[in-house]
mmCIF file of C-alpha atoms in Angstrom:
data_model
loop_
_atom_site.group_PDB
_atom_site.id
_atom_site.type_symbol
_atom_site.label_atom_id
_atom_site.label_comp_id
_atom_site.label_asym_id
_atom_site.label_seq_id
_atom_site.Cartn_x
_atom_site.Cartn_y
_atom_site.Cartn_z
ATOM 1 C CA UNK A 95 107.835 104.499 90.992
ATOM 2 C CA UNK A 96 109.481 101.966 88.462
ATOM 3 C CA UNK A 97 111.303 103.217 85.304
ATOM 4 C CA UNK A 98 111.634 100.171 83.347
ATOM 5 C CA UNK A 99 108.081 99.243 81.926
ATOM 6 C CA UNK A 100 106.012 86.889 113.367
ATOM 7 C CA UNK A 101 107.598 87.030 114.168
ATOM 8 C CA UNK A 102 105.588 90.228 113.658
ATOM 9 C CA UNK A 103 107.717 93.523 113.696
ATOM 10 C CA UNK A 104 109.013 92.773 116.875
ATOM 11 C CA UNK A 105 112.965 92.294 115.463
ATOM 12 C CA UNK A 106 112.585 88.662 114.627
ATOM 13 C CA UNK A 107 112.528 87.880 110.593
ATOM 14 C CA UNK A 108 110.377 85.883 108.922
ATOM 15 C CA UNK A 109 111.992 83.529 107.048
ATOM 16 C CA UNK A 110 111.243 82.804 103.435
ATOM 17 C CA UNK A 111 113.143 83.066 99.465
ATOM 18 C CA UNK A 112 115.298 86.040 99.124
ATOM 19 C CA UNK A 113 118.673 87.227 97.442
ATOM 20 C CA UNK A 114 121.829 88.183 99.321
ATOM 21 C CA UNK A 115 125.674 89.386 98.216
ATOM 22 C CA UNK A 116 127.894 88.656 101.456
ATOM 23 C CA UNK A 117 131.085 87.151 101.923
ATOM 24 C CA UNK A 118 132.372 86.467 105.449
ATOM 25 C CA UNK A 119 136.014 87.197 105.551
ATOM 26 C CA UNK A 120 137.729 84.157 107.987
ATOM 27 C CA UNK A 121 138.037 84.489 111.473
ATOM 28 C CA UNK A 122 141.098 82.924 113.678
ATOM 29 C CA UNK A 123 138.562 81.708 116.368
ATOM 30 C CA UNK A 124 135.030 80.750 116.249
ATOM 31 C CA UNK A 125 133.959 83.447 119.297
ATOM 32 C CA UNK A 126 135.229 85.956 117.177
ATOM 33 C CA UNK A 127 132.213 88.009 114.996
ATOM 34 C CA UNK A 128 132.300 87.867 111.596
ATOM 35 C CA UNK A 129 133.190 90.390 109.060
ATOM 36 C CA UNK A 130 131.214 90.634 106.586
ATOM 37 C CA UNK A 131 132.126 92.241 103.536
ATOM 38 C CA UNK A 132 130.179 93.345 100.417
ATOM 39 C CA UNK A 133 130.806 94.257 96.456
ATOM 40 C CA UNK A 134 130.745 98.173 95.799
ATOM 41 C CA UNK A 135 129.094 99.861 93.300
ATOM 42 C CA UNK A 136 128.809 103.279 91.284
ATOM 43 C CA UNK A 137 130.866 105.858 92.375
ATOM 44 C CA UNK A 138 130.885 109.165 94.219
ATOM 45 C CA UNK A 139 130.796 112.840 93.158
ATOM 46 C CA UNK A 140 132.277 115.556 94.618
ATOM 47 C CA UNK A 141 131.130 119.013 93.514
ATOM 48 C CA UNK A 142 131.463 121.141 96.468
ATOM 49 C CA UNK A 143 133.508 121.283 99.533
ATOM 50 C CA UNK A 144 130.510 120.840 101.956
ATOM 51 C CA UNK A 145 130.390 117.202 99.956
ATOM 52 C CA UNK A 146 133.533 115.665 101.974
ATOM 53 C CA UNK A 147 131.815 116.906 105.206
ATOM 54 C CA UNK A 148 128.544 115.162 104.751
ATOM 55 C CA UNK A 149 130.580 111.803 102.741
ATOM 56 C CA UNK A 150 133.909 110.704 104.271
ATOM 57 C CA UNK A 151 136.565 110.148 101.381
ATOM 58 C CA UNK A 152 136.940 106.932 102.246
ATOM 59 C CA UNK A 153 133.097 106.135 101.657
ATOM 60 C CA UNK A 154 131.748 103.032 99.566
ATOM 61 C CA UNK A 155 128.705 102.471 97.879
ATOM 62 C CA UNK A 156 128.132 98.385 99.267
ATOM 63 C CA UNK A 157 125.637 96.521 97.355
ATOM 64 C CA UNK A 158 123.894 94.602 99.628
ATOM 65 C CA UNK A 159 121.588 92.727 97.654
ATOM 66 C CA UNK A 160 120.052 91.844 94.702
ATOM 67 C CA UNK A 161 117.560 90.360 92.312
ATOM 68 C CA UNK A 162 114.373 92.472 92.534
ATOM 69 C CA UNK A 163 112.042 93.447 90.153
ATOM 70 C CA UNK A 164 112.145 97.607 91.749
ATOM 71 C CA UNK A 165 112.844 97.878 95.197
ATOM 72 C CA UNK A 166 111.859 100.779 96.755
ATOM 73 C CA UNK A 167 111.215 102.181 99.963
ATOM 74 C CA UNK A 168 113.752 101.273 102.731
ATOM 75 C CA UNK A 169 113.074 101.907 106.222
ATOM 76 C CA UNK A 170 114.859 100.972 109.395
ATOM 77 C CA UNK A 171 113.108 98.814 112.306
ATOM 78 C CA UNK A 172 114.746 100.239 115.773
ATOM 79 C CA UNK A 173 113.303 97.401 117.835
ATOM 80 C CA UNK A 174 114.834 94.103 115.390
ATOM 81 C CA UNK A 175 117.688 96.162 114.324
ATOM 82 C CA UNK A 176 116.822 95.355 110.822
ATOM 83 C CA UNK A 177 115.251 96.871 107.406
ATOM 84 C CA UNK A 178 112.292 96.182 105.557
ATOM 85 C CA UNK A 179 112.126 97.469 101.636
ATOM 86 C CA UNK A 180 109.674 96.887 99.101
ATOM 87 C CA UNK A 181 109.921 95.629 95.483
ATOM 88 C CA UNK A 182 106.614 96.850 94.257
ATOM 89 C CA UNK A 183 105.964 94.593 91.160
ATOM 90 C CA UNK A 184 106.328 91.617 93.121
ATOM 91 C CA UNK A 185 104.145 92.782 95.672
ATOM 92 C CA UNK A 186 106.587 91.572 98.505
ATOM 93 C CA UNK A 187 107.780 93.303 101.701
ATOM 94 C CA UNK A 188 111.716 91.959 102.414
ATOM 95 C CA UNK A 189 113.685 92.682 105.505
ATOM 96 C CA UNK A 190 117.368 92.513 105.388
ATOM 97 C CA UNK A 191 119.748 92.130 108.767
ATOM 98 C CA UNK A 192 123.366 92.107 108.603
ATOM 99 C CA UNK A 193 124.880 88.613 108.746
ATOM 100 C CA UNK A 194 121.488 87.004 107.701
ATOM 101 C CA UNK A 195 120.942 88.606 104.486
ATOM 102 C CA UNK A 196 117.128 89.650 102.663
ATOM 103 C CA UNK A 197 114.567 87.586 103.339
ATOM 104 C CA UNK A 198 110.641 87.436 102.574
ATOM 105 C CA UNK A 199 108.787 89.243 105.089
ATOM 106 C CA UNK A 200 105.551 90.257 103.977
ATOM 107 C CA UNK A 201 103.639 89.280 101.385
ATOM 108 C CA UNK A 202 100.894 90.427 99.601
ATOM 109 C CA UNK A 203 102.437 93.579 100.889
ATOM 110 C CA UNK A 204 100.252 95.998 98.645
ATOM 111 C CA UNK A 205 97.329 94.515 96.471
ATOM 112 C CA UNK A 206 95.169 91.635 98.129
ATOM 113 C CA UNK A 207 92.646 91.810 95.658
ATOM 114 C CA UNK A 208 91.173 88.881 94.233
ATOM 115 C CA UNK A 209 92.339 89.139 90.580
ATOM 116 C CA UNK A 210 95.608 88.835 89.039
ATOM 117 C CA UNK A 211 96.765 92.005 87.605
ATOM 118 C CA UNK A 212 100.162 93.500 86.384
ATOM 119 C CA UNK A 213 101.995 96.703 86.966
ATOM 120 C CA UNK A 214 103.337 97.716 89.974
ATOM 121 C CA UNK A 215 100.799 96.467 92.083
ATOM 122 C CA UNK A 216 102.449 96.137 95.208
ATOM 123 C CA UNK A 217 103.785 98.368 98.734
ATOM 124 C CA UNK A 218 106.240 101.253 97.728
ATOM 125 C CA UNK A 219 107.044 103.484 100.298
ATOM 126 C CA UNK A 220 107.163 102.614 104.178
ATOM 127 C CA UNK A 221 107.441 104.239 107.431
ATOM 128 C CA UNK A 222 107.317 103.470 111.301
ATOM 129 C CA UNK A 223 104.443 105.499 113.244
ATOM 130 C CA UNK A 224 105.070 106.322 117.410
ATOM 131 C CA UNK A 225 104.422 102.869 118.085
ATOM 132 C CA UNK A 226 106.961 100.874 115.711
ATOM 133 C CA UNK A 227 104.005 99.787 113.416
ATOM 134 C CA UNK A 228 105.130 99.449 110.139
ATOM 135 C CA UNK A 229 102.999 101.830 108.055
ATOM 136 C CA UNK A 230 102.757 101.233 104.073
ATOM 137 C CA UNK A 231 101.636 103.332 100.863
ATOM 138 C CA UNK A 232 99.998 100.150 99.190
ATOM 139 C CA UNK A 233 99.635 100.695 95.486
ATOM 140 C CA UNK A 234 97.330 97.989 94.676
ATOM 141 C CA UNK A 235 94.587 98.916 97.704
ATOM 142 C CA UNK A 236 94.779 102.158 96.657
ATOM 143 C CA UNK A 237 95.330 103.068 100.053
ATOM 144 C CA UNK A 238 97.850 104.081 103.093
ATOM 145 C CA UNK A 239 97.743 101.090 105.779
ATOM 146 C CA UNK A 240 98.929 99.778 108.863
ATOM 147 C CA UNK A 241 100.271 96.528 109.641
ATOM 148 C CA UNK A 242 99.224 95.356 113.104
ATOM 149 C CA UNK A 243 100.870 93.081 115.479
ATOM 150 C CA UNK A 244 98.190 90.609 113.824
ATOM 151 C CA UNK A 245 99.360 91.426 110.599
ATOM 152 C CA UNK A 246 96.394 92.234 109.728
ATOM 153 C CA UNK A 247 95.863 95.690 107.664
ATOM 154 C CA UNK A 248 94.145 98.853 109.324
ATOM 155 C CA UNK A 249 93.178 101.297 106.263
ATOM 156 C CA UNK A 250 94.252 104.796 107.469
ATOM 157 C CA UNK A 251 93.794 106.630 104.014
ATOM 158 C CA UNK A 252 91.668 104.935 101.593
ATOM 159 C CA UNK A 253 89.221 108.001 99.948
ATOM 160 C CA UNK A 254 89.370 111.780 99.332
ATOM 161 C CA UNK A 255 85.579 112.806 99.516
ATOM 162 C CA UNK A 256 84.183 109.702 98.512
ATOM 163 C CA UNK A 257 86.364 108.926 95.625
ATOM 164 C CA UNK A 258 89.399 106.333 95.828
ATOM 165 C CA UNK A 259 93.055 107.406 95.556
ATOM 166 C CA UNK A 260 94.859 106.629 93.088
ATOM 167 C CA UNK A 261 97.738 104.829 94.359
ATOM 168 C CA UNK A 262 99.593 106.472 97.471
ATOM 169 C CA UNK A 263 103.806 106.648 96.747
ATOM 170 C CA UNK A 264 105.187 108.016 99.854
ATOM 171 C CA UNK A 265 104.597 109.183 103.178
ATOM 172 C CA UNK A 266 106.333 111.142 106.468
ATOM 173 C CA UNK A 267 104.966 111.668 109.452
ATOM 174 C CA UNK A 268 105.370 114.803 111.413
ATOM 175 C CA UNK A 269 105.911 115.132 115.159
ATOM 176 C CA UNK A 270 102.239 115.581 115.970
ATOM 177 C CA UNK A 271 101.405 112.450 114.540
ATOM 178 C CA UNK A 272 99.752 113.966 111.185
ATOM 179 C CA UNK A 273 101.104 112.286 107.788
ATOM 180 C CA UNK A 274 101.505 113.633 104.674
ATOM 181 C CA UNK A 275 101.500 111.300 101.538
ATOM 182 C CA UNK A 276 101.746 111.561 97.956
ATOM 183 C CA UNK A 277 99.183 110.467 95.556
ATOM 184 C CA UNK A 278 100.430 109.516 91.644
ATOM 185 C CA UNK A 279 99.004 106.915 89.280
ATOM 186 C CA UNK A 280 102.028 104.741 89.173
ATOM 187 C CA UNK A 281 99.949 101.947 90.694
ATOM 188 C CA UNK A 282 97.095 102.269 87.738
ATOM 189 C CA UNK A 283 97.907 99.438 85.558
ATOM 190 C CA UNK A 284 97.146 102.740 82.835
ATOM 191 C CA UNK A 285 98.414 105.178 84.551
ATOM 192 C CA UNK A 286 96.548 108.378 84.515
ATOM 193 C CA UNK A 287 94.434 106.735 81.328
ATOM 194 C CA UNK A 288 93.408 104.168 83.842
ATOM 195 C CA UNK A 289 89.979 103.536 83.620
ATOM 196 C CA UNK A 290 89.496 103.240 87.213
ATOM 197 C CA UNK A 291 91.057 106.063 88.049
ATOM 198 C CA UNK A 292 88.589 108.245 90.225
ATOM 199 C CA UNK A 293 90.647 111.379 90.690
ATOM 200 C CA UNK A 294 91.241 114.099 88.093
ATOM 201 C CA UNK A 295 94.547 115.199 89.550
ATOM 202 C CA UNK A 296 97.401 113.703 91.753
ATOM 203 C CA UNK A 297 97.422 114.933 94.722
ATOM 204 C CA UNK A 298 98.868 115.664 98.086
ATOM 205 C CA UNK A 299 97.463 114.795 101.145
ATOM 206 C CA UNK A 300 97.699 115.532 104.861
ATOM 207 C CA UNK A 301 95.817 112.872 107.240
ATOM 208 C CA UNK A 302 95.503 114.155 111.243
ATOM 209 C CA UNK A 303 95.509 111.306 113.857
ATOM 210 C CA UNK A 304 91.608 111.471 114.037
ATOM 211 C CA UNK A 305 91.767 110.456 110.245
ATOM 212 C CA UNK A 306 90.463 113.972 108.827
ATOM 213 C CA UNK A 307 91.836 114.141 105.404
ATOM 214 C CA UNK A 308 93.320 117.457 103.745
ATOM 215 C CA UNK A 309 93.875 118.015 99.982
ATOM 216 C CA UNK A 310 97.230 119.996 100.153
ATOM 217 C CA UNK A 311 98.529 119.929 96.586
ATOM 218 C CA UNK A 312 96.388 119.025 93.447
ATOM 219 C CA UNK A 313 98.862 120.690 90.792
ATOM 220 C CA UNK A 314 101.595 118.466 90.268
ATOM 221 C CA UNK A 315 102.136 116.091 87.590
ATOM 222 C CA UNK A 316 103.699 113.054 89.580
ATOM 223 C CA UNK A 317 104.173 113.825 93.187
ATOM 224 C CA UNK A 318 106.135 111.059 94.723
ATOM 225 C CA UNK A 319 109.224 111.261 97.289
ATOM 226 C CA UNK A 320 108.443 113.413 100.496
ATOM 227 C CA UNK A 321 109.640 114.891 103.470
ATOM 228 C CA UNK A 322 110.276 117.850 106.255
ATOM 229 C CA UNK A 323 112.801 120.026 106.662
ATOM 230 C CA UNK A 324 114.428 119.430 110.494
ATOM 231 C CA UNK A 325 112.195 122.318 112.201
ATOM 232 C CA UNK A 326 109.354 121.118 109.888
ATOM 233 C CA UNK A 327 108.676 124.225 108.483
ATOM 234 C CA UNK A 328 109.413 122.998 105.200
ATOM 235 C CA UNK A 329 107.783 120.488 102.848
ATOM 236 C CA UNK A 330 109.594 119.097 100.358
ATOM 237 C CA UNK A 331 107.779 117.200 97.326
ATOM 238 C CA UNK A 332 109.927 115.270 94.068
ATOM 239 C CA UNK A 333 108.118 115.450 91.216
ATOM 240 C CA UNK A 334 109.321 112.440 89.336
ATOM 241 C CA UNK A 335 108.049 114.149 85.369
ATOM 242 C CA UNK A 336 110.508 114.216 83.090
ATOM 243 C CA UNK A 337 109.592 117.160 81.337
ATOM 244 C CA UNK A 338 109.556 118.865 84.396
ATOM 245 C CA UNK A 339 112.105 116.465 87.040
ATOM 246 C CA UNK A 340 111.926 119.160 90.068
ATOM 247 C CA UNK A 341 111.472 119.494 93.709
ATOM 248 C CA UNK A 342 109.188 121.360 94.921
ATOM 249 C CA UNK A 343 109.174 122.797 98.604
ATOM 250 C CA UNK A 344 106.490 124.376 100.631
ATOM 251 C CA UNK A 345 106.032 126.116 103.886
ATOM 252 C CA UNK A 346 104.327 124.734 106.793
ATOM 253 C CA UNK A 347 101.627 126.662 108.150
ATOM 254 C CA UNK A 348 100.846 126.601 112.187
ATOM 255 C CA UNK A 349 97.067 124.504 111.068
ATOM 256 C CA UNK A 350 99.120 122.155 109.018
ATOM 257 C CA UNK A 351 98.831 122.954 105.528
ATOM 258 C CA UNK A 352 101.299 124.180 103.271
ATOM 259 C CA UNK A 353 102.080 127.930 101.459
ATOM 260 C CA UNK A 354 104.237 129.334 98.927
ATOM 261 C CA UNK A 355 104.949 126.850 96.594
ATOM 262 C CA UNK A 356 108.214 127.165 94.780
ATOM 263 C CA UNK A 357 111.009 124.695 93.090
ATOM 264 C CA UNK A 358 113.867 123.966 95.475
ATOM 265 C CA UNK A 359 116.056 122.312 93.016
ATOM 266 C CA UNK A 360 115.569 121.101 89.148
ATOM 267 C CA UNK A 361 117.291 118.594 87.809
ATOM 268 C CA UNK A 362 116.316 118.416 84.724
ATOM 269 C CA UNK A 363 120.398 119.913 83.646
ATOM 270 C CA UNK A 364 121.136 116.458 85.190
ATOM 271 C CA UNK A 365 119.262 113.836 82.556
ATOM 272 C CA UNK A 366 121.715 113.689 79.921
ATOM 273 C CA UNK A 367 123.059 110.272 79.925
ATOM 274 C CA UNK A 368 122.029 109.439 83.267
ATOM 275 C CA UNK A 369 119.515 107.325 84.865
ATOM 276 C CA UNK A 370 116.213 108.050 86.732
ATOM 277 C CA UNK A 371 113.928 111.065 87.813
ATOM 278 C CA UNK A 372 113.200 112.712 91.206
ATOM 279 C CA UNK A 373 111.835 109.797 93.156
ATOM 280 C CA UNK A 374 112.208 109.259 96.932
ATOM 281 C CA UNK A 375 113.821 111.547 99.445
ATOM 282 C CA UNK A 376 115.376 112.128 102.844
ATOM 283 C CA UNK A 377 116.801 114.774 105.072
ATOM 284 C CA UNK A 378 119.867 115.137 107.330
ATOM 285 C CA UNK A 379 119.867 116.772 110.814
ATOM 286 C CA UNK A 380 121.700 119.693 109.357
ATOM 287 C CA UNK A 381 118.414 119.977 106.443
ATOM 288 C CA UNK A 382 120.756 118.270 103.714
ATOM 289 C CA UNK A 383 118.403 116.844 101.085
ATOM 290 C CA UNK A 384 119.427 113.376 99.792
ATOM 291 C CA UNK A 385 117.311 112.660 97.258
ATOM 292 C CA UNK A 386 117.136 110.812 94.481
ATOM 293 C CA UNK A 387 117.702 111.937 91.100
ATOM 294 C CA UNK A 388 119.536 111.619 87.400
ATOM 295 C CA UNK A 389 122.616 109.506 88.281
ATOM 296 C CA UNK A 390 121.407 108.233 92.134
ATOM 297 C CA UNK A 391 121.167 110.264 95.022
ATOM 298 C CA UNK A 392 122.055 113.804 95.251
ATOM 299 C CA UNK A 393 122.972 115.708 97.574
ATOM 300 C CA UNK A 394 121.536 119.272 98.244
ATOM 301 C CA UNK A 395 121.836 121.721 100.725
ATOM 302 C CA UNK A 396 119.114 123.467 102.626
ATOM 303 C CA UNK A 397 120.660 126.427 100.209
ATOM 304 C CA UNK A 398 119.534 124.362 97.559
ATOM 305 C CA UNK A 399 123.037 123.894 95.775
ATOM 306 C CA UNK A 400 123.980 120.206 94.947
ATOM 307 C CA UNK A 401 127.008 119.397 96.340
ATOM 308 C CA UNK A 402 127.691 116.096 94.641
ATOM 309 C CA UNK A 403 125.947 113.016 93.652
ATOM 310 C CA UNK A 404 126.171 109.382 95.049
ATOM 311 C CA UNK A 405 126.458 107.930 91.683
ATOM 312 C CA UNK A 406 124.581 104.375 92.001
ATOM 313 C CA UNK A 407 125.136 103.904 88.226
ATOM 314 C CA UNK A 408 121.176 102.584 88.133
ATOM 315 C CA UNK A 409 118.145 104.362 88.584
ATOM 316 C CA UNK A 410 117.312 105.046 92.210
ATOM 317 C CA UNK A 411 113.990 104.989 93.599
ATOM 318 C CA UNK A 412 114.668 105.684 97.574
ATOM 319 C CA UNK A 413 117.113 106.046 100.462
ATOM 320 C CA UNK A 414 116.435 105.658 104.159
ATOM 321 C CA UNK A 415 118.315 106.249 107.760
ATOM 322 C CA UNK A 416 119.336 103.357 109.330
ATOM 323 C CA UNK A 417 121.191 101.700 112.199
ATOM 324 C CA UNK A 418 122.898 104.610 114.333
ATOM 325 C CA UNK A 419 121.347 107.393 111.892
ATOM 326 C CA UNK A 420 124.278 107.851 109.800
ATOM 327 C CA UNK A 421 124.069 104.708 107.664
ATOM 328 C CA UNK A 422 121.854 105.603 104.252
ATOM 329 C CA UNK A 423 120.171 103.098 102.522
ATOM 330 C CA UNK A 424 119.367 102.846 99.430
ATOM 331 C CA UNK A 425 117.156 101.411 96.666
ATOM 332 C CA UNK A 426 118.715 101.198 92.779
ATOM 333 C CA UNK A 427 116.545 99.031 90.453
ATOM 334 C CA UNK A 428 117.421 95.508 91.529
ATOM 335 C CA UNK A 429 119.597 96.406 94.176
ATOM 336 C CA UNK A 430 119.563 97.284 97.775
ATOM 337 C CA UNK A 431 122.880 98.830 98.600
ATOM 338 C CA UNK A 432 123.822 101.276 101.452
ATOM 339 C CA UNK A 433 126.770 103.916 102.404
ATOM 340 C CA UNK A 434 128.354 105.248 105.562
ATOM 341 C CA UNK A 435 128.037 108.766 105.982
ATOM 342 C CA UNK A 436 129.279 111.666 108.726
ATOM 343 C CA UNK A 437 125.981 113.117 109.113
ATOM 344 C CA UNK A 438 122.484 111.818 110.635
ATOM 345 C CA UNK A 439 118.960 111.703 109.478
ATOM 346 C CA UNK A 440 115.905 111.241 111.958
ATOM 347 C CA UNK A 441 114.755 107.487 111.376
ATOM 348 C CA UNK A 442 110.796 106.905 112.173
#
């Protein structure tokens, strides 16, 4: 979602135009590695004592990069040792590698239509599936994809009952191999007033590996950022409305489908003078949310009690795992920026 109206996947990056904020501090001999070192941003928030054990106090918020329309959706590639992010109006896929900066690594990464057309046409939130394949939500084709070692797309959610999506967000994939995506309008040049929009409601979606579809939620405004609780017993669902900013959760039944909807955390308390809505999410090892909110990303336990805020000073659309598990990425407006934590996520 946007507030403000190969060298195929096999570790080696394409080259191409991108932005990049490095400096490489000097070296005394030229087999020595560089250090690289990067601007900071924002600022972090402690509000509870289970904060410092998640965030080390020396912790930074590095800015990375920068110069994107809205980049969302960071995920980390295990085989390159690199990430690839989206910035959805430009319709672009860029991967970014430490000493070589971001660079242009897929594009049209989410409308390949004929037409020109405007809004946020292009991939927003990624993921890996069992075999590395990069996986996107593609606003613009209305659909969930793959990207094969051709780099050609595979369409693996395209229409509920006959009827197009409207513009899949975000995605996670459970253990089984099953995904669950959200479904909002964001990619609808008009929104929900979109005249081509062939779905009364915005949905959520499960899709089984034998591509059997399964409406799971139809009652929330603007589903977007997703993801499962460690056991995956839990589904957790950001509902980026801001008359209603909450996450939702949801228990996992045994068939796959969810139960007992209730809100997990509302930050609507949180809007006053801060930036953004409940957007993308991720979870820790321990079932820490970090998701992103009013301010940047907050932190939440599985308890549900936010115990501070990594304060990007923008609005933040996503975060991600990366490297060893314990690096989170992150996606603020034009920026790709990142911080070193003490605790791991799962990455895809």
């Amino acid at each position: 979602m946007k507030y403000k109206h190969v060298a195929i996947l096999l570790g080696i990056v394409c080259m191409g135009v991108g932005c990049k904020t490095e400096t490489r501090a000097p070296v005394e001999n030229a087999a020595a590695k560089p250090v690289i070192t990067y601007p900071n941003m924002g600022k972090l928030e402690r509000l509870d004592p289970q904060f410092d054990a998640l965030i080390p106090p020396s912790a930074t918020i590095e800015r990375l990069a920068e110069g994107y329309d809205w980049s969302e959706g960071p995920v980390w590639m295990r085989a390159g040792g690199y990430l690839l992010f989206s910035d959805v109006p430009k319709n672009t896929v860029y991967s970014w590698k430490e000493g070589d900066g971001a660079r242009e690594f897929l594009k049209p990464s989410g409308y390949t239509g004929p037409r020109a057309r405007g809004g946020e046409p292009g991939s927003n939130g990624l993921t890996v599936d069992s075999q590395g394949r990069l996986v996107l939500c593609q606003h613009g084709d209305r659909r969930v994809s793959r990207l094969e070692w051709d780099r050609q797309f595979t369409a693996l959610a395209e229409f509920y009952q006959t009827r197009r999506f409207n513009s899949p967000n975000d995605i996670a994939f459970k253990s089984n191999g099953d995904f669950y995506f959200t479904d909002p309008p964001y990619g609808l040049e008009k929104l929900n007033n979109d005249p081509d929009k062939e779905l009364a409601f915005n949905g959520v979606y499960r899709v089984r590996p034998n591509g059997e579809i399964t409406l799971l939620v139809k009652n929330l405004t603007f589903p977007n950022g997703i993801a499962f609780s460690p056991d995956e017993r839990i589904l957790y669902v950001a509902v980026s409305d801001p008359n209603r900013p909450v996450i939702m959760a949801y228990d996992v039944q045994p068939d796959g489908t969810v139960d007992y909807e209730r809100v997990f955390f509302d930050a609507k308390p949180l809007m006053p003078g801060r930036k953004g809505l409940p957007d993308g999410l991720k979870v820790d090892m321990a079932g820490n949310l970090f998701a992103t909110g009013p301010g940047g990303v907050l932190v939440i336990s599985p308890a549900g009690v936010h115990l501070g805020t990594i304060n990007t000073g923008e609005a933040t659309a996503n975060c991600g795992w990366g490297d060893d598990g314990s690096v989170l990425y992150i996606t603020a407006d034009m920026y790709l920026c990142r911080i070193r934590t003490t605790t791991r996520g799962r990455i895809p």
